[in-house]
Short mmCIF file of C-alpha atoms in Angstrom, two decimals:
data_model
loop_
_atom_site.label_atom_id
_atom_site.label_comp_id
_atom_site.label_asym_id
_atom_site.label_seq_id
_atom_site.Cartn_x
_atom_site.Cartn_y
_atom_site.Cartn_z
CA ALA Y 233 137.81 -30.29 203.42
CA ALA Y 234 139.22 -27.62 201.12
CA ALA Y 235 139.21 -24.13 202.58
CA PRO Y 236 136.56 -21.80 201.26
CA GLY Y 237 137.78 -18.99 199.09
CA LYS Y 238 137.67 -17.84 195.51
CA ALA Y 239 137.12 -21.35 194.31
CA ASP Y 240 133.85 -21.36 196.20
CA GLU Y 241 132.76 -18.11 194.64
CA LYS Y 242 132.51 -19.92 191.32
CA LYS Y 243 130.39 -22.69 192.70
CA PRO Y 244 126.69 -22.75 191.81
CA PRO Y 245 124.35 -21.39 194.51
CA GLU Y 246 123.19 -24.91 195.37
CA GLN Y 247 126.70 -26.04 196.23
CA ILE Y 248 127.38 -22.93 198.30
CA LYS Y 249 124.14 -23.48 200.24
CA ALA Y 250 125.09 -27.09 200.93
CA ALA Y 251 128.52 -26.14 202.03
CA GLY Y 252 127.13 -23.49 204.31
CA VAL Y 253 125.87 -26.13 206.69
CA ALA Y 254 129.36 -27.39 207.41
CA ALA Y 255 131.61 -24.51 206.32
CA PRO Y 256 132.40 -21.57 208.61
CA GLY Y 257 131.92 -17.89 207.75
CA LYS Y 258 134.21 -15.22 206.33
CA ALA Y 259 136.53 -15.28 209.32
CA ASP Y 260 137.54 -18.81 208.34
CA GLU Y 261 138.05 -17.98 204.66
CA LYS Y 262 141.42 -16.40 205.50
CA LYS Y 263 142.68 -19.47 207.39
CA PRO Y 264 144.73 -22.18 205.69
CA PRO Y 265 142.89 -25.44 205.08
CA GLU Y 266 144.59 -27.15 208.04
CA GLN Y 267 143.66 -24.36 210.46
CA THR Y 268 140.15 -24.24 209.13
CA LYS Y 269 139.71 -27.97 209.63
CA ALA Y 270 141.03 -27.78 213.18
CA ALA Y 271 138.91 -24.76 213.95
CA ASP Y 272 135.82 -26.54 212.61
CA ALA Y 273 136.33 -29.38 215.05
CA ALA Y 274 136.94 -27.10 218.04
CA ALA Y 275 134.56 -24.16 217.58
CA PRO Y 276 131.57 -24.64 215.27
CA GLY Y 277 130.07 -21.16 215.87
CA LYS Y 278 129.14 -18.42 218.31
CA ALA Y 279 125.73 -19.79 219.06
CA ASP Y 280 127.21 -23.06 220.26
CA GLU Y 281 129.87 -21.31 222.35
CA LYS Y 282 127.09 -19.84 224.54
CA SER Y 283 125.44 -23.18 225.12
CA ALA Y 284 128.71 -25.11 225.45
CA GLU Y 285 127.47 -27.55 222.81
CA PRO Y 286 130.04 -29.19 220.47
CA THR Y 287 127.73 -28.95 217.45
CA LYS Y 288 124.48 -27.25 216.57
CA ASP Y 289 121.96 -28.93 214.33
CA PRO Y 290 119.96 -26.32 212.40
CA ASN Y 291 116.79 -28.33 213.04
CA LEU Y 292 117.11 -27.91 216.83
CA ARG Y 293 115.49 -25.09 218.71
CA TYR Y 294 115.58 -23.54 222.15
CA VAL Y 295 112.39 -23.60 224.25
CA LYS Y 296 111.73 -21.88 227.55
CA ILE Y 297 111.53 -24.54 230.25
CA SER Y 298 108.65 -22.66 231.85
CA ASP Y 299 106.61 -23.18 228.64
CA ILE Y 300 106.89 -26.98 228.86
CA GLN Y 301 103.95 -28.82 230.47
CA PRO Y 302 103.55 -32.49 231.49
CA LEU Y 303 102.08 -34.80 228.90
CA PRO Y 304 98.32 -35.34 229.52
CA GLY Y 305 97.04 -38.86 229.84
CA THR Y 306 99.99 -40.34 231.73
CA TYR Y 307 100.93 -40.80 235.35
CA VAL Y 308 103.91 -38.62 236.21
CA LYS Y 309 106.20 -41.07 237.97
CA ASP Y 310 109.32 -38.92 237.64
CA ALA Y 311 110.39 -37.03 240.74
CA PRO Y 312 113.09 -34.34 240.80
CA ARG Y 313 116.39 -35.41 242.28
CA ALA Y 314 117.82 -33.48 245.20
CA ASP Y 315 121.16 -32.94 243.45
CA TYR Y 316 121.81 -32.63 239.72
CA SER Y 317 125.45 -31.52 240.05
CA ASP Y 318 126.84 -34.48 238.05
CA LEU Y 319 124.40 -33.94 235.19
CA ILE Y 320 124.99 -30.17 235.26
CA ASP Y 321 128.79 -30.69 235.07
CA SER Y 322 128.33 -33.08 232.17
CA ILE Y 323 126.15 -30.59 230.28
CA LYS Y 324 128.65 -27.77 230.90
CA LYS Y 325 131.50 -29.94 229.68
CA SER Y 326 129.95 -31.67 226.66
CA GLY Y 327 126.56 -30.07 226.19
CA LEU Y 328 123.29 -31.98 226.01
CA GLU Y 329 123.81 -35.45 224.60
CA LYS Y 330 120.43 -35.16 222.94
CA PRO Y 331 117.60 -32.60 222.94
CA VAL Y 332 114.45 -33.13 224.92
CA ILE Y 333 111.46 -34.43 222.98
CA LEU Y 334 108.30 -32.33 223.04
CA ARG Y 335 104.84 -32.75 221.59
CA GLN Y 336 103.16 -29.82 219.88
CA ALA Y 337 99.88 -29.28 221.76
CA GLU Y 338 96.66 -28.63 219.84
CA LYS Y 339 96.22 -25.11 221.21
CA GLY Y 340 99.88 -24.18 221.22
CA GLY Y 341 102.54 -24.79 223.80
CA TYR Y 342 104.63 -27.87 224.40
CA GLN Y 343 104.15 -31.13 226.28
CA LEU Y 344 107.14 -33.07 227.63
CA VAL Y 345 107.59 -36.53 226.13
CA ASP Y 346 111.23 -37.23 227.08
CA GLY Y 347 113.81 -35.22 229.05
CA PHE Y 348 112.38 -34.62 232.54
CA HIS Y 349 115.70 -34.76 234.42
CA ARG Y 350 117.50 -32.66 231.80
CA CYS Y 351 114.91 -29.92 232.27
CA GLU Y 352 115.18 -30.14 236.06
CA ALA Y 353 118.98 -30.03 235.93
CA LEU Y 354 119.03 -26.88 233.80
CA LYS Y 355 116.44 -25.23 236.06
CA GLN Y 356 118.65 -26.06 239.05
CA ALA Y 357 121.60 -24.54 237.19
CA GLY Y 358 119.62 -21.35 236.59
CA VAL Y 359 119.21 -21.91 232.84
CA SER Y 360 115.85 -20.82 231.45
CA GLU Y 361 115.94 -22.49 228.00
CA ILE Y 362 116.69 -25.96 226.69
CA ARG Y 363 117.35 -27.46 223.28
CA ALA Y 364 114.36 -29.41 222.07
CA ASP Y 365 112.90 -31.32 219.16
CA VAL Y 366 109.18 -30.65 218.72
CA TYR Y 367 107.10 -33.36 217.06
CA ASP Y 368 103.61 -33.43 215.65
CA MET Y 369 102.24 -36.65 217.17
CA THR Y 370 99.04 -37.91 218.76
CA ILE Y 371 98.69 -38.08 222.53
CA PHE Y 372 98.46 -41.86 222.28
CA ASP Y 373 101.72 -42.13 220.30
CA ALA Y 374 103.43 -39.73 222.71
CA SER Y 375 102.22 -41.70 225.74
CA ARG Y 376 103.32 -45.00 224.24
CA TYR Y 377 106.76 -43.66 223.31
CA ARG Y 378 107.19 -42.14 226.79
CA LYS Y 379 106.45 -45.48 228.46
CA GLU Y 380 108.44 -47.72 226.11
CA HIS Y 381 111.54 -45.79 225.04
CA ARG Y 382 113.40 -46.22 228.35
CA ALA Y 383 113.43 -49.97 227.93
CA ASN Y 384 114.12 -49.56 224.20
CA PRO Y 385 116.34 -46.47 223.64
CA ASP Y 386 116.39 -47.10 219.88
CA LEU Y 387 112.61 -46.85 219.62
CA SER Y 388 111.59 -44.63 216.72
CA ILE Y 389 110.05 -41.30 217.60
CA PRO Y 390 106.53 -41.24 216.15
CA GLY Y 391 105.10 -38.42 214.07
CA THR Y 392 106.95 -35.72 212.18
CA LEU Y 393 109.46 -33.13 213.36
CA VAL Y 394 107.95 -29.65 213.44
CA PRO Y 395 110.21 -27.32 211.38
CA LEU Y 396 112.00 -24.52 213.16
CA TYR Y 397 110.72 -22.04 210.59
CA PRO Y 398 107.16 -22.19 209.17
CA ASP Y 399 108.32 -22.00 205.56
CA THR Y 400 110.71 -24.92 206.01
CA PRO Y 401 109.43 -28.29 204.74
CA SER Y 402 108.58 -30.76 207.46
CA VAL Y 403 111.39 -33.12 208.43
CA GLU Y 404 110.35 -36.70 208.92
CA GLY Y 405 110.99 -38.02 212.43
CA ARG Y 406 113.07 -41.09 213.06
CA GLY Y 407 109.80 -42.99 213.10
CA SER Y 408 108.87 -42.05 209.54
CA GLU Y 409 107.53 -45.53 208.96
CA ALA Y 410 104.68 -44.72 211.37
CA PRO Y 411 101.55 -43.47 209.59
CA GLU Y 412 100.93 -39.77 210.01
CA THR Y 413 97.86 -39.18 212.14
CA GLU Y 414 96.07 -36.16 213.50
CA ASP Y 415 94.42 -35.56 216.83
CA PRO Y 416 90.63 -35.39 216.58
CA PRO Y 417 89.25 -31.84 216.64
CA LEU Y 418 87.36 -30.57 219.65
CA GLU Y 419 84.25 -29.65 217.71
CA ASP Y 420 81.02 -31.54 218.21
CA VAL Y 421 81.99 -34.59 216.20
CA LYS Y 422 81.76 -38.31 216.81
CA ILE Y 423 85.21 -39.60 217.72
CA PRO Y 424 85.85 -43.19 216.61
CA LEU Y 425 85.92 -45.70 219.44
CA THR Y 426 89.03 -47.75 220.10
CA PRO Y 427 88.77 -51.07 218.22
CA VAL Y 428 88.46 -54.15 220.41
CA GLY Y 429 91.86 -55.55 221.27
CA GLN Y 430 93.73 -52.38 220.32
CA PRO Y 431 95.51 -50.01 222.75
CA GLU Y 432 93.24 -47.32 224.11
CA THR Y 433 93.50 -43.94 222.43
CA VAL Y 434 93.70 -40.81 224.53
CA THR Y 435 92.07 -37.78 222.96
CA GLU Y 436 90.57 -34.51 224.18
CA LEU Y 437 86.96 -33.38 224.47
CA LYS Y 438 85.27 -30.16 225.40
CA ILE Y 439 83.89 -30.39 228.92
CA THR Y 440 80.61 -28.94 227.66
CA ASN Y 441 80.18 -32.14 225.63
CA ILE Y 442 80.39 -34.37 228.73
CA ARG Y 443 77.51 -34.94 231.14
CA SER Y 444 77.67 -36.56 234.59
CA PHE Y 445 76.94 -40.25 234.95
CA GLU Y 446 73.23 -40.89 235.45
CA GLY Y 447 72.59 -41.90 239.07
CA HIS Y 448 76.19 -41.19 240.10
CA PRO Y 449 76.31 -42.27 243.79
CA PHE Y 450 79.39 -40.32 244.80
CA ASN Y 451 79.34 -36.69 245.93
CA VAL Y 452 81.62 -34.16 244.25
CA LYS Y 453 82.36 -31.59 246.95
CA ASP Y 454 84.27 -28.32 246.79
CA ASP Y 455 86.23 -29.22 249.92
CA GLU Y 456 89.92 -29.15 250.89
CA ASP Y 457 90.65 -32.23 248.77
CA MET Y 458 89.10 -30.50 245.77
CA LYS Y 459 91.20 -27.40 246.49
CA SER Y 460 94.35 -29.54 246.36
CA LEU Y 461 93.20 -31.13 243.11
CA VAL Y 462 92.48 -27.70 241.61
CA ASP Y 463 96.00 -26.55 242.51
CA SER Y 464 97.45 -29.67 240.85
CA VAL Y 465 95.38 -29.22 237.69
CA ARG Y 466 96.30 -25.53 237.51
CA GLN Y 467 100.00 -26.39 237.73
CA PHE Y 468 100.28 -29.63 235.78
CA GLY Y 469 97.00 -30.11 233.94
CA VAL Y 470 94.99 -33.35 234.04
CA LEU Y 471 97.60 -36.09 234.26
CA GLU Y 472 95.25 -39.09 234.07
CA PRO Y 473 92.58 -39.17 231.34
CA VAL Y 474 88.96 -39.53 232.36
CA MET Y 475 86.78 -42.30 231.00
CA VAL Y 476 83.60 -41.56 229.03
CA ILE Y 477 81.04 -43.44 226.98
CA PRO Y 478 78.90 -42.15 224.09
CA HIS Y 479 75.49 -40.95 225.27
CA LYS Y 480 72.35 -42.01 223.44
CA ASP Y 481 71.22 -38.39 223.07
CA GLY Y 482 74.57 -37.18 221.76
CA GLY Y 483 77.75 -36.11 223.45
CA TYR Y 484 79.37 -38.24 226.09
CA GLU Y 485 78.69 -39.44 229.63
CA MET Y 486 81.33 -39.45 232.34
CA VAL Y 487 82.16 -42.85 233.83
CA SER Y 488 85.28 -42.07 235.83
CA GLY Y 489 86.65 -38.57 236.42
CA HIS Y 490 83.89 -36.37 237.87
CA ARG Y 491 86.26 -34.69 240.35
CA ARG Y 492 88.88 -34.04 237.66
CA MET Y 493 86.21 -32.52 235.43
CA ARG Y 494 85.00 -30.31 238.30
CA ALA Y 495 88.59 -29.18 238.96
CA CYS Y 496 88.95 -28.20 235.29
CA GLN Y 497 85.73 -26.18 235.51
CA LEU Y 498 87.02 -24.35 238.60
CA VAL Y 499 90.35 -23.62 236.91
CA GLY Y 500 88.69 -22.53 233.65
CA ILE Y 501 90.05 -25.30 231.43
CA GLU Y 502 87.70 -25.99 228.52
CA SER Y 503 88.88 -29.44 227.39
CA ILE Y 504 90.06 -32.58 229.14
CA PRO Y 505 91.96 -35.73 228.05
CA VAL Y 506 89.60 -38.69 227.74
CA ILE Y 507 89.45 -42.37 226.91
CA ILE Y 508 86.24 -43.28 225.08
CA ARG Y 509 84.92 -46.77 225.72
CA ASN Y 510 82.06 -48.63 224.13
CA LEU Y 511 80.31 -50.14 227.17
CA ASP Y 512 76.74 -51.17 227.77
CA ARG Y 513 74.91 -49.64 230.73
CA ASP Y 514 75.74 -52.36 233.23
CA GLU Y 515 79.39 -52.49 232.18
CA ALA Y 516 79.57 -48.71 232.61
CA ILE Y 517 78.02 -48.91 236.10
CA ILE Y 518 80.47 -51.60 237.21
CA SER Y 519 83.42 -49.64 235.82
CA MET Y 520 82.20 -46.41 237.43
CA VAL Y 521 81.82 -48.02 240.87
CA ASP Y 522 85.15 -49.83 240.70
CA SER Y 523 87.05 -46.67 239.81
CA ASN Y 524 85.44 -44.61 242.60
CA LEU Y 525 85.81 -47.24 245.34
CA LYS Y 526 89.56 -46.64 245.12
CA ARG Y 527 89.11 -43.21 246.69
CA GLU Y 528 90.45 -42.78 250.22
CA LYS Y 529 87.40 -40.99 251.62
CA ILE Y 530 84.00 -42.60 250.96
CA SER Y 531 80.99 -41.92 253.15
CA PRO Y 532 78.80 -44.81 254.35
CA MET Y 533 75.89 -43.78 252.13
CA GLU Y 534 78.13 -43.40 249.06
CA LYS Y 535 79.34 -46.94 249.67
CA ALA Y 536 75.76 -48.13 250.24
CA ARG Y 537 74.55 -46.68 246.92
CA ALA Y 538 77.62 -47.90 245.04
CA TYR Y 539 77.30 -51.47 246.36
CA GLN Y 540 73.62 -51.53 245.41
CA MET Y 541 74.25 -50.24 241.89
CA LYS Y 542 77.06 -52.68 241.22
CA THR Y 543 75.35 -55.82 242.51
CA ASP Y 544 72.19 -54.91 240.55
CA ALA Y 545 74.28 -54.50 237.39
CA MET Y 546 76.10 -57.78 238.05
CA ARG Y 547 72.80 -59.61 238.44
CA ARG Y 548 71.40 -58.11 235.24
CA LYS Y 549 74.45 -59.20 233.28
CA VAL Y 550 74.19 -62.71 234.69
CA GLY Y 551 70.45 -62.73 234.03
CA ARG Y 552 71.05 -62.19 230.34
CA ARG Y 553 72.68 -65.59 230.15
CA SER Y 554 70.36 -68.35 229.09
CA ASN Y 555 69.26 -71.18 231.39
CA ALA Y 556 70.84 -73.59 228.93
CA GLU Y 557 74.25 -71.99 229.45
CA ILE Y 558 73.91 -72.39 233.21
CA LEU Y 559 72.63 -75.97 233.03
CA ASN Y 560 75.40 -76.97 230.61
CA GLY Y 561 78.02 -75.55 232.94
CA GLU Y 562 78.99 -72.82 230.50
CA ALA Y 563 77.98 -70.18 233.04
CA LYS Y 564 77.59 -70.64 236.77
CA PRO Y 565 74.89 -68.88 238.80
CA LEU Y 566 76.31 -65.79 240.46
CA ASN Y 567 75.88 -64.63 244.03
CA ALA Y 568 76.48 -60.92 243.44
CA ASP Y 569 76.91 -60.06 247.14
CA GLN Y 570 79.46 -62.84 247.59
CA GLU Y 571 81.37 -61.83 244.47
CA LEU Y 572 81.46 -58.16 245.49
CA ALA Y 573 82.60 -59.11 249.00
CA LYS Y 574 85.59 -60.93 247.49
CA GLN Y 575 86.44 -57.96 245.29
CA VAL Y 576 86.36 -55.32 248.03
CA GLY Y 577 87.67 -57.49 250.87
CA GLU Y 578 84.59 -57.35 253.12
CA SER Y 579 82.16 -59.97 254.44
CA VAL Y 580 78.87 -60.71 252.71
CA ALA Y 581 77.05 -59.56 255.85
CA THR Y 582 78.82 -56.18 255.68
CA ILE Y 583 77.89 -55.76 252.02
CA GLN Y 584 74.26 -56.50 252.82
CA ARG Y 585 74.21 -54.13 255.82
CA PHE Y 586 75.49 -51.28 253.69
CA LYS Y 587 72.93 -51.98 250.97
CA THR Y 588 70.14 -52.00 253.57
CA LEU Y 589 71.01 -48.41 254.47
CA ASN Y 590 69.45 -47.35 251.15
CA LYS Y 591 66.03 -48.02 252.74
CA LEU Y 592 66.55 -45.25 255.29
CA THR Y 593 64.68 -41.98 254.85
CA PRO Y 594 66.88 -39.11 253.55
CA GLU Y 595 66.99 -37.50 257.00
CA LEU Y 596 68.29 -40.67 258.65
CA GLN Y 597 70.74 -41.28 255.77
CA GLU Y 598 72.23 -37.88 256.48
CA MET Y 599 72.64 -38.83 260.16
CA VAL Y 600 74.52 -41.96 259.06
CA ASP Y 601 76.87 -39.91 256.87
CA GLN Y 602 77.43 -37.50 259.76
CA GLY Y 603 78.48 -40.42 261.97
CA LYS Y 604 75.60 -39.84 264.36
CA ILE Y 605 74.00 -43.22 263.59
CA PRO Y 606 76.39 -46.23 263.34
CA VAL Y 607 76.11 -48.41 260.23
CA ASN Y 608 74.86 -51.48 262.12
CA THR Y 609 72.24 -49.45 264.01
CA GLY Y 610 71.20 -47.77 260.78
CA ALA Y 611 70.77 -51.13 259.06
CA ASP Y 612 68.27 -52.22 261.76
CA ILE Y 613 66.39 -48.90 261.67
CA ALA Y 614 66.21 -49.15 257.86
CA GLN Y 615 63.93 -52.17 258.21
CA MET Y 616 61.25 -50.07 259.92
CA LYS Y 617 58.41 -48.56 257.90
CA PRO Y 618 59.08 -45.06 256.45
CA ALA Y 619 56.44 -43.44 258.72
CA GLU Y 620 58.03 -45.06 261.77
CA GLN Y 621 61.45 -43.84 260.64
CA ASN Y 622 60.12 -40.28 260.42
CA ILE Y 623 58.85 -40.46 264.03
CA LEU Y 624 62.22 -41.76 265.16
CA ALA Y 625 64.08 -39.01 263.27
CA ASP Y 626 61.98 -36.36 265.04
CA ALA Y 627 62.65 -38.00 268.42
CA ILE Y 628 66.40 -38.16 267.75
CA LYS Y 629 66.49 -34.45 266.91
CA ARG Y 630 64.36 -33.56 269.93
CA GLU Y 631 66.33 -35.53 272.49
CA ASP Y 632 69.68 -35.37 270.69
CA LYS Y 633 70.04 -39.06 271.34
CA VAL Y 634 70.28 -42.14 269.10
CA PRO Y 635 68.90 -45.57 270.02
CA THR Y 636 71.47 -48.10 271.14
CA GLY Y 637 72.13 -51.15 268.97
CA ALA Y 638 69.93 -53.30 271.23
CA LYS Y 639 67.08 -50.77 271.16
CA ALA Y 640 67.33 -50.51 267.34
CA LYS Y 641 66.93 -54.29 267.07
CA GLU Y 642 63.84 -54.10 269.31
CA LEU Y 643 62.37 -51.42 267.06
CA LYS Y 644 63.05 -53.56 263.98
CA GLU Y 645 61.38 -56.65 265.47
CA ALA Y 646 58.37 -54.68 266.74
CA SER Y 647 57.95 -53.09 263.32
CA LYS Y 648 58.00 -56.50 261.61
CA ALA Y 649 55.46 -57.79 264.13
CA GLY Y 650 53.23 -54.75 263.63
CA THR Y 651 53.31 -53.82 267.33
CA LEU Y 652 55.50 -50.72 267.12
CA THR Y 653 53.86 -47.56 268.46
CA GLU Y 654 54.92 -43.92 268.61
CA ASP Y 655 55.31 -44.13 272.40
CA LYS Y 656 57.64 -47.06 272.11
CA ILE Y 657 59.72 -45.24 269.51
CA ASN Y 658 59.98 -42.19 271.76
CA GLN Y 659 60.92 -44.33 274.76
CA THR Y 660 63.99 -45.68 272.94
CA VAL Y 661 65.53 -42.20 272.96
CA ALA Y 662 63.95 -40.89 276.21
CA PRO Y 663 66.42 -39.90 278.93
CA THR Y 664 67.16 -42.66 281.44
CA LYS Y 665 67.06 -42.15 285.22
CA ARG Y 666 70.83 -41.99 285.26
CA GLU Y 667 70.75 -39.34 282.54
CA LEU Y 668 68.12 -37.36 284.47
CA GLU Y 669 69.99 -37.77 287.76
CA PRO Y 670 73.61 -38.13 286.71
CA GLU Y 671 76.08 -39.40 289.27
CA LEU Y 672 78.17 -36.55 290.63
CA LYS Y 673 81.78 -37.53 290.76
CA VAL Y 674 84.68 -35.09 291.00
CA THR Y 675 88.35 -35.97 290.77
CA PHE Y 676 91.26 -33.67 291.61
CA SER Y 677 94.81 -34.21 290.49
CA ASN Y 678 97.77 -34.10 292.86
CA GLU Y 679 99.03 -30.92 291.18
CA GLU Y 680 95.69 -29.17 291.71
CA LEU Y 681 95.64 -29.90 295.49
CA ARG Y 682 99.33 -29.65 296.40
CA SER Y 683 99.34 -25.86 296.88
CA TYR Y 684 96.50 -26.22 299.43
CA PHE Y 685 98.06 -29.24 301.15
CA PRO Y 686 101.84 -28.78 301.02
CA ASP Y 687 102.39 -31.46 303.67
CA LYS Y 688 103.03 -34.62 301.65
CA SER Y 689 101.89 -36.76 304.60
CA THR Y 690 98.31 -35.46 304.28
CA THR Y 691 95.87 -38.33 303.86
CA VAL Y 692 92.84 -38.54 301.56
CA GLY Y 693 90.53 -38.49 304.56
CA GLU Y 694 92.04 -35.24 305.83
CA VAL Y 695 91.63 -33.67 302.38
CA LYS Y 696 87.97 -34.69 302.27
CA ARG Y 697 87.34 -33.27 305.74
CA VAL Y 698 88.85 -29.89 304.83
CA VAL Y 699 86.93 -29.78 301.55
CA PHE Y 700 83.59 -30.50 303.20
CA GLU Y 701 84.26 -27.99 306.00
CA SER Y 702 84.95 -25.38 303.31
CA LEU Y 703 81.79 -26.31 301.45
CA THR Y 704 79.75 -26.06 304.67
CA MET Y 705 81.13 -22.61 305.39
CA ARG Y 706 80.33 -21.57 301.81
CA GLN Y 707 76.78 -22.87 302.08
CA LYS Y 708 76.19 -20.94 305.33
CA ALA Y 709 77.56 -17.75 303.73
CA LEU Y 710 75.21 -18.10 300.77
CA GLU Y 711 72.20 -18.60 303.08
CA ARG Y 712 73.16 -15.53 305.15
CA ARG Y 713 73.43 -13.36 302.05
CA ALA Y 714 70.05 -14.57 300.87
CA ARG Y 715 68.43 -13.62 304.21
CA GLU Y 716 70.07 -10.19 304.21
CA ALA Y 717 68.84 -9.54 300.69
CA ALA Y 718 65.31 -10.56 301.69
CA GLU Y 719 65.30 -8.34 304.80
CA LYS Y 720 66.59 -5.38 302.82
CA GLY Y 721 63.92 -5.56 300.20
CA LYS Y 722 60.95 -6.55 302.33
CA ALA Y 723 59.43 -5.75 305.75
CA PRO Y 724 60.49 -8.07 308.53
CA PRO Y 725 58.19 -11.03 308.91
CA PRO Y 726 55.50 -10.66 311.63
CA ALA Y 727 56.30 -12.05 315.05
CA LYS Y 728 54.82 -15.38 315.78
CA THR Y 729 52.02 -15.28 318.47
CA SER Y 730 51.14 -18.16 320.63
CA PRO Y 731 47.62 -19.48 320.16
CA SER Y 732 44.99 -18.31 322.68
CA LYS Y 733 43.95 -20.74 325.31
CA THR Y 734 40.47 -22.17 325.16
CA ARG Y 735 38.34 -21.33 328.08
#
């Protein structure tokens, strides 16, 4: 710990450079060795005085907190705390215990791997920058480290540390034993599938390389829910990767993530984090349906189409098993409706009713989705012939009335028996006598009548009598006005003459 001075001037350049990391500048050259040593321990340099950090590693950098984005491909479970005063006081007193860990994104910018609460604390303190280590690592390695390092603080950081200056050689990260890997490019290339039994790899694909799932039964609407999703994607990016499969004609086919992809298109994002799976068609259908049935809002017809697609796929997969496997007990026969009912928590009868809705004509299916036709009624109507359904749809629109459940069952049975006629269909939605001559019933509240009957001892009978007397007077006034109007516009009617007597 000798003080720098003339002795150092004679040192070779290499020794001076090495000493420069630990030795202070010219101001310290004039201090005695003891003062220099004490000063080194108390005040490393001006840069650290501003950040209140005890030391400053030359490999650390400062990054604007506003430039840091969430890491794609992971659920963000962190939530900002209401008060970071303790953490802020600790940082002011001792500085950051360790820098935040960032991943260098493919198109520039930074993605947060570790340090959420430190960033939030500094933002709450009004600080715009934070010390950070930036690593070149794959999304998969970053996601794995983010999930596992809290339980294992000594976990090695994967990848390599990005140098602070471009001409500085790369510094190996603490996880130097990990093989150096690169994220796949976004060009039109075939990305290797995740080997069976290995953790799934999250990568990124251009949205133009992904097509919608063939026969996708769920609607992607630009509604209020989509608006909320767009706002989230604009602010945080896509936090959960979508799932795709390779398409036979090239590119990829979306399995789960149509709404997230649509939100990216509305925001103007060109690429999206994906997990690529190697599934056959039936496996892809089952996976697609399962992922979408978790949505909060599903229309009856979306559910009907999804149930049909999944049970068909389940039956095809079972059908590919040999009879010998079934007979030997290696594979049991499958009741797809019963299995699906267990999975979604509904009865077999409910599953079958929803699937029957697929036999409705498009016009009637729309009425089911609008809530005009109940599911049970729709399931009975669906068993009528298409031509009969068209007649019924016209009658429903004309009368603005839907058959009751009992009437729908009658229509179904008559259709099966071959006795259903157009007249009978029309009668099921024709107005009833009560509808044509509705019962007239008027009810007044106590508050409405009290100003006219201030005496609280007034009986209901007295109120009725006064009301009817008033109505009678009103009726007579209307008749008198009608006569006056007639007399004013027309000559008075001729006087009646008595008939002549017969002689």
